[in-house]
XYZ file of C-alpha atoms in Angstrom:
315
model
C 204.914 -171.189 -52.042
C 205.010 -175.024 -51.678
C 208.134 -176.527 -49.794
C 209.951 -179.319 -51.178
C 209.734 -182.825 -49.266
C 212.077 -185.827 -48.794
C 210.355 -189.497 -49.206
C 212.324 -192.113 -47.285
C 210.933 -195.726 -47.956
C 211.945 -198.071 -45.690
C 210.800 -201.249 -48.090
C 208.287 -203.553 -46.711
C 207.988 -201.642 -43.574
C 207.175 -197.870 -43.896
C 207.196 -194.495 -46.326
C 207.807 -191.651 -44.320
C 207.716 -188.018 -45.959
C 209.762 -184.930 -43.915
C 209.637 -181.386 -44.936
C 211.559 -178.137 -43.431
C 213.432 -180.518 -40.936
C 210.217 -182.606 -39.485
C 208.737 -186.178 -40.170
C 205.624 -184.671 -41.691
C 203.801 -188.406 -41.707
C 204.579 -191.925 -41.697
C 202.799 -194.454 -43.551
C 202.840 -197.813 -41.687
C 201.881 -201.056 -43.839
C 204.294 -203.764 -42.253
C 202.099 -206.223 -40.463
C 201.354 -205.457 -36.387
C 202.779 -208.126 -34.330
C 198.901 -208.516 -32.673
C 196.131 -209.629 -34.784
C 193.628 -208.907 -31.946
C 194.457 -204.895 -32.440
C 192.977 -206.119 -36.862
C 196.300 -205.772 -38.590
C 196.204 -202.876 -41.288
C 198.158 -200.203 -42.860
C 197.888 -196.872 -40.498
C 199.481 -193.197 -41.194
C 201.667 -192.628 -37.511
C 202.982 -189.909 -36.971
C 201.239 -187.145 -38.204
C 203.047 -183.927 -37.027
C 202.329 -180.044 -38.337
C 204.748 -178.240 -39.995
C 206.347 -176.546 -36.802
C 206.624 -180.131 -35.366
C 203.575 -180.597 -33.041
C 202.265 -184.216 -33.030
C 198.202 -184.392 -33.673
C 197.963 -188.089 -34.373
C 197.358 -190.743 -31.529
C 198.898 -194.562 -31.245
C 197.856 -197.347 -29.120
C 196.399 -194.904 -26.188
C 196.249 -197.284 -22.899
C 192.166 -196.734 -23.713
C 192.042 -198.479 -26.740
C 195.272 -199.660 -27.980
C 193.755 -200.879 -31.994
C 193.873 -197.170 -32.442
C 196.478 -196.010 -34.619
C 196.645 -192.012 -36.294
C 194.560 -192.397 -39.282
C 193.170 -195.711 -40.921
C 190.733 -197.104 -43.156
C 188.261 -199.416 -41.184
C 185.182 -201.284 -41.231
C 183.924 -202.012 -37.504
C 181.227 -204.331 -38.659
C 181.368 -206.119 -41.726
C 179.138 -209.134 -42.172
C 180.207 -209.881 -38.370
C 184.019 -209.417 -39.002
C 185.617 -206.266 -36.967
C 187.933 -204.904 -39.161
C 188.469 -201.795 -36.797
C 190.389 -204.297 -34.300
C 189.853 -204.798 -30.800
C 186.622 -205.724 -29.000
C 183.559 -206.633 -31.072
C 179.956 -204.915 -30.154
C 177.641 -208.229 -30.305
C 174.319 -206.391 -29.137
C 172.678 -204.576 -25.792
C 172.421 -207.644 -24.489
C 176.248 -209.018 -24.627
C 177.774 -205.056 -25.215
C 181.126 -205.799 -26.060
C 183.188 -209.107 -26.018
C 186.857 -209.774 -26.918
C 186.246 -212.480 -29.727
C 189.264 -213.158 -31.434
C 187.899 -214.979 -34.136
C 186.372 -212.194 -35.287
C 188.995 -209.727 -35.831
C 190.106 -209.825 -39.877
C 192.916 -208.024 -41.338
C 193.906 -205.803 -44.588
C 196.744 -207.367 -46.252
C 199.249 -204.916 -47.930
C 200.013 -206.861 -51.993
C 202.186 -204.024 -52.788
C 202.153 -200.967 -55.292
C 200.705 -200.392 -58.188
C 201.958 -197.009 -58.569
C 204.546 -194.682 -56.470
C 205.521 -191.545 -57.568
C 207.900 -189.105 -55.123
C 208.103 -185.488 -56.634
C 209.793 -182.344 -55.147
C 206.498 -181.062 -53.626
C 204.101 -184.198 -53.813
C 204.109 -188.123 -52.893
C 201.452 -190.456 -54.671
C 200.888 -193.923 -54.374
C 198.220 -196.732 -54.973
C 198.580 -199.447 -53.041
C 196.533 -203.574 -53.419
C 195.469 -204.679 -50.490
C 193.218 -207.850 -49.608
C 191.100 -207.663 -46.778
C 191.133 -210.861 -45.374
C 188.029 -212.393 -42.833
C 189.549 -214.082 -39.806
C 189.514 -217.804 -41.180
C 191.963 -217.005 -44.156
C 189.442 -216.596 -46.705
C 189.542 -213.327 -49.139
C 186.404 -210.935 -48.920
C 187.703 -208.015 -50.782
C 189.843 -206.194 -52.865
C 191.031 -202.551 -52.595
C 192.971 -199.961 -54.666
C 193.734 -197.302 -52.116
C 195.347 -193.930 -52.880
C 197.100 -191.584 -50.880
C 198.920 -188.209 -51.994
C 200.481 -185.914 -49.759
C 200.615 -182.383 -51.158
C 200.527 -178.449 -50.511
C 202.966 -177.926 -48.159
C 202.943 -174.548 -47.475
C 204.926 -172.698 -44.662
C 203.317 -169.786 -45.431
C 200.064 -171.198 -44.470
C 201.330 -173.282 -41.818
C 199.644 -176.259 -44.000
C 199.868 -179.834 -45.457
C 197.239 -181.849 -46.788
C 196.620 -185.491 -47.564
C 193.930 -186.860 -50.070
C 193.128 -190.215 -49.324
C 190.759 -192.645 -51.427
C 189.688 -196.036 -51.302
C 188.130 -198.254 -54.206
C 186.635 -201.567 -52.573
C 185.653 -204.818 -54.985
C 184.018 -207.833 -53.198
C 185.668 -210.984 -54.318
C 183.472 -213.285 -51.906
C 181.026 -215.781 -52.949
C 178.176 -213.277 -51.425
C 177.527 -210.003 -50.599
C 179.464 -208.182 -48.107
C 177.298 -206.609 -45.162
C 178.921 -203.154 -43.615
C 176.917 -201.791 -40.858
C 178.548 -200.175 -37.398
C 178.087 -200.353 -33.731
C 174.677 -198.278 -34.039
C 173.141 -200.523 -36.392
C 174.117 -203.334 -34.129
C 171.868 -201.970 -31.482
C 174.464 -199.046 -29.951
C 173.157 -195.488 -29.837
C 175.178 -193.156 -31.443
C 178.475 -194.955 -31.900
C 178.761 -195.009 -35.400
C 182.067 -195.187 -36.193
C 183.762 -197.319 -39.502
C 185.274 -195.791 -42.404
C 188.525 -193.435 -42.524
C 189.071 -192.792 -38.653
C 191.391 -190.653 -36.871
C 192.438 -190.955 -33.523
C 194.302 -187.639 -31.953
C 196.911 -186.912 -29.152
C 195.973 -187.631 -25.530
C 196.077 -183.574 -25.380
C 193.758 -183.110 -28.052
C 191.277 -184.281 -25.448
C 188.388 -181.609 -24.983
C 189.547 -179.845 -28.162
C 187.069 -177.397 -30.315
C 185.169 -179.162 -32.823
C 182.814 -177.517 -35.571
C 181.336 -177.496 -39.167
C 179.740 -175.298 -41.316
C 177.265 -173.233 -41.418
C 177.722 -172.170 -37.324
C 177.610 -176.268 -36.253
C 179.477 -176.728 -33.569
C 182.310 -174.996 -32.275
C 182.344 -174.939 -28.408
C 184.596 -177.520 -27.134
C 182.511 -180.885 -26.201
C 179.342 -179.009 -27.266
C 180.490 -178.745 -30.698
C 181.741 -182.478 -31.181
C 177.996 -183.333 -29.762
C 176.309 -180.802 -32.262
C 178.151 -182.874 -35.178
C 177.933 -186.407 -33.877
C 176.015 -187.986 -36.706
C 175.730 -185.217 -39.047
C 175.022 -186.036 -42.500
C 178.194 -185.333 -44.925
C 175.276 -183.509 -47.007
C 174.852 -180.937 -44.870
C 178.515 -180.641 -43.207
C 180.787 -181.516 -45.530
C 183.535 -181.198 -43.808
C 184.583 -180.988 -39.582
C 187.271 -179.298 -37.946
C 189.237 -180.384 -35.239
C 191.479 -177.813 -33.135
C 193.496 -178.178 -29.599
C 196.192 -176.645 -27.579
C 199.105 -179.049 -26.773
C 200.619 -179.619 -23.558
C 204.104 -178.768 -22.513
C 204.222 -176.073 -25.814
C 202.632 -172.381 -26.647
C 200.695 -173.730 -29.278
C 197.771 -174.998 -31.491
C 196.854 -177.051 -34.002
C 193.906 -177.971 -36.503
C 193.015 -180.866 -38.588
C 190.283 -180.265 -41.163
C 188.474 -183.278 -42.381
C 186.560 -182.979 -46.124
C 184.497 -185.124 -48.600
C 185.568 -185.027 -52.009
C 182.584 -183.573 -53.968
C 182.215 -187.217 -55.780
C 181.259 -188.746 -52.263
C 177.677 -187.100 -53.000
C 177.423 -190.134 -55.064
C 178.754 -193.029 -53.465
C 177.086 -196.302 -52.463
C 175.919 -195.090 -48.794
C 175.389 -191.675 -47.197
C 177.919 -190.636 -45.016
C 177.878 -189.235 -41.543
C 180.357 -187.849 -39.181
C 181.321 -189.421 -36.348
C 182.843 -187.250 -33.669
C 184.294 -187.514 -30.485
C 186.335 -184.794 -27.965
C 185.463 -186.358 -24.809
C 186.477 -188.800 -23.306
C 188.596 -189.468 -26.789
C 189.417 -187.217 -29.611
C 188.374 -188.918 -32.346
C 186.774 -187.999 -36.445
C 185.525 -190.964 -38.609
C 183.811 -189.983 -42.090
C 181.242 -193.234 -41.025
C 179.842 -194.652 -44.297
C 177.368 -196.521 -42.141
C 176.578 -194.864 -39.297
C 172.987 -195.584 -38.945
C 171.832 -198.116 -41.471
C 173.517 -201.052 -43.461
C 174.271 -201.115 -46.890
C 175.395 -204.168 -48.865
C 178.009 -204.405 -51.690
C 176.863 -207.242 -53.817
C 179.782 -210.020 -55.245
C 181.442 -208.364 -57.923
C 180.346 -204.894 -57.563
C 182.645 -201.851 -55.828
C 182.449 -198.656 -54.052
C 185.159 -195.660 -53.748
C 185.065 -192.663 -51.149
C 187.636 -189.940 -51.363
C 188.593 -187.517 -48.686
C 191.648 -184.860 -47.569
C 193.031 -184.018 -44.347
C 194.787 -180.472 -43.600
C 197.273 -180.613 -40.692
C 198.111 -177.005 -40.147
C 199.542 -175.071 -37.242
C 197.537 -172.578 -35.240
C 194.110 -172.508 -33.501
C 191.941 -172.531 -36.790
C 188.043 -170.479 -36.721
C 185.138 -171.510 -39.384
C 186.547 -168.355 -41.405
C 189.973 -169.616 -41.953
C 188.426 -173.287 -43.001
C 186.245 -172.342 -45.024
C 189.021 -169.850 -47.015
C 191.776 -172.902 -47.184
C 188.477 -175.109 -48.874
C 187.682 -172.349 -50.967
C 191.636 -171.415 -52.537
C 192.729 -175.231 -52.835
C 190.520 -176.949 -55.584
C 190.262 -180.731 -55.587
């Protein structure tokens, strides 16, 4: 049976959502006080329903990461995943603040707080470092299915991107800018410092041993894995959790083929990469929309019990 949730919104600052007694998520869209770290809306915390944390903010090792956000680590040589930009083998990477842009939060088109279910779109303007407006997106996120039978919460999360610039808008990722296997843009999440060496696997028997796993599914098509699992033991606490990661079946058809990045060592760390290996361009005009959902559910999750929850909750 689904549990009722409370919506607090905490205007021009933050939307936080609580069920059972615990902050289930917080949505984050006032701006960061750093524009080096690529200001942009973030979801921080993210706890399970028994109250376990599994999201990550500004670890010492990379402080622009923040629970989960929409990114775009190259983009016609704008970083709009924050931090240090990856300008080749030759110069690796370089703190060049002039190339950090930012996602501007307009406000919402739509926000709608039921007993069991938050939805809203938000406009936001993603912004190139200089002031001058590249893009346009309608981004929608709906937390649903909370279910304390299940030990389970999910969020759907979407993104429609328009370019409003003059030309056409270049994404491409560390990899394609010369980096082996560090393909990372896209919807990224960034786990708990104890979520570090945590299980990792796919379908179809991919992964699933720790480190092993996260290297079977590094740069797996979404074709053939559509979804990734991440589960951990906490520290100081008796227990597990698991995050499952899934396309939307409509992804199929999107602009540019998605891969997984996939990290458990030294970071824990899922992106659903949109250009992992190769570039794509989105001409002036023209748009593009990926949709995912994340489960956050208690306990130490198998390929079984994923594939079940996938299987008994439709999109």
């Amino acid at each position: 049976m689904t549990q009722h949730i409370t919506v607090t919104h905490t205007h021009g600052e933050r939307i936080s959502v609580a069920s059972g007694g615990v902050e289930l998520m917080a949505y984050v869209y006032k701006p960061d006080p750093d524009a080096f770290e690529s200001r942009k809306p973030y979801a921080h915390p993210l706890r399970t329903l028994a109250g376990s944390p599994v999201s990550g903010y500004r670890p010492s090792d990379h402080r622009w990461h923040k629970g989960l956000q929409m990114t775009a680590s190259h983009l016609s040589g704008q970083n709009f995943w924050g931090g240090n930009s990856y300008l080749g083998p030759e110069q690796g990477y370089q703190r060049v603040e002039e190339r950090v842009g930012s996602m501007r939060h307009d406000g919402f088109e739509e926000f709608t707080a039921a007993d069991d279910r938050l939805r809203f779109v938000e406009k936001l303007t993603w912004v190139e470092n200089g002031g001058e407006v590249w893009a346009e997106e309608r981004r929608t996120v709906e937390l649903h299915s909370v279910e304390p039978n299940e030990g389970t919460w999910a969020l759907d999360w979407s993104i429609h991107l328009t370019n409003v610039r003059g030309e056409a808008l270049r994404f491409g990722s560390p990899t394609t800018a010369g980096r082996e296997m560090a393909g990372y843009t896209g919807l990224n999440w960034r786990g708990p410092r104890d979520f570090t060496g945590g299980d990792v696997f796919g379908p179809d028997g991919r992964g699933g041993d720790g480190e092993t796993g996260a290297s079977e599914l590094m740069g797996t098509p979404a074709a053939e894995a559509p979804w990734v699992a991440f589960t951990a033991e906490h520290d100081g606490t008796d227990a597990h959790s698991t995050l499952l990661f899934a396309h939307a079946p409509e992804n199929a058809g999107a602009i540019h083929a998605s891969h997984w990045f996939v990290r458990s060592e030294p970071i824990p760390s899922v992106a659903a990469s949109w250009a992992f290996f190769e570039e794509f361009e989105l001409e002036p005009g023209e748009s593009f929309g990926y949709r995912y959902r994340v489960v956050v559910a208690d306990g130490a999750w198998d390929r079984a019990r994923a594939e079940d929850y996938l299987k008994t909750h439709g999109w």
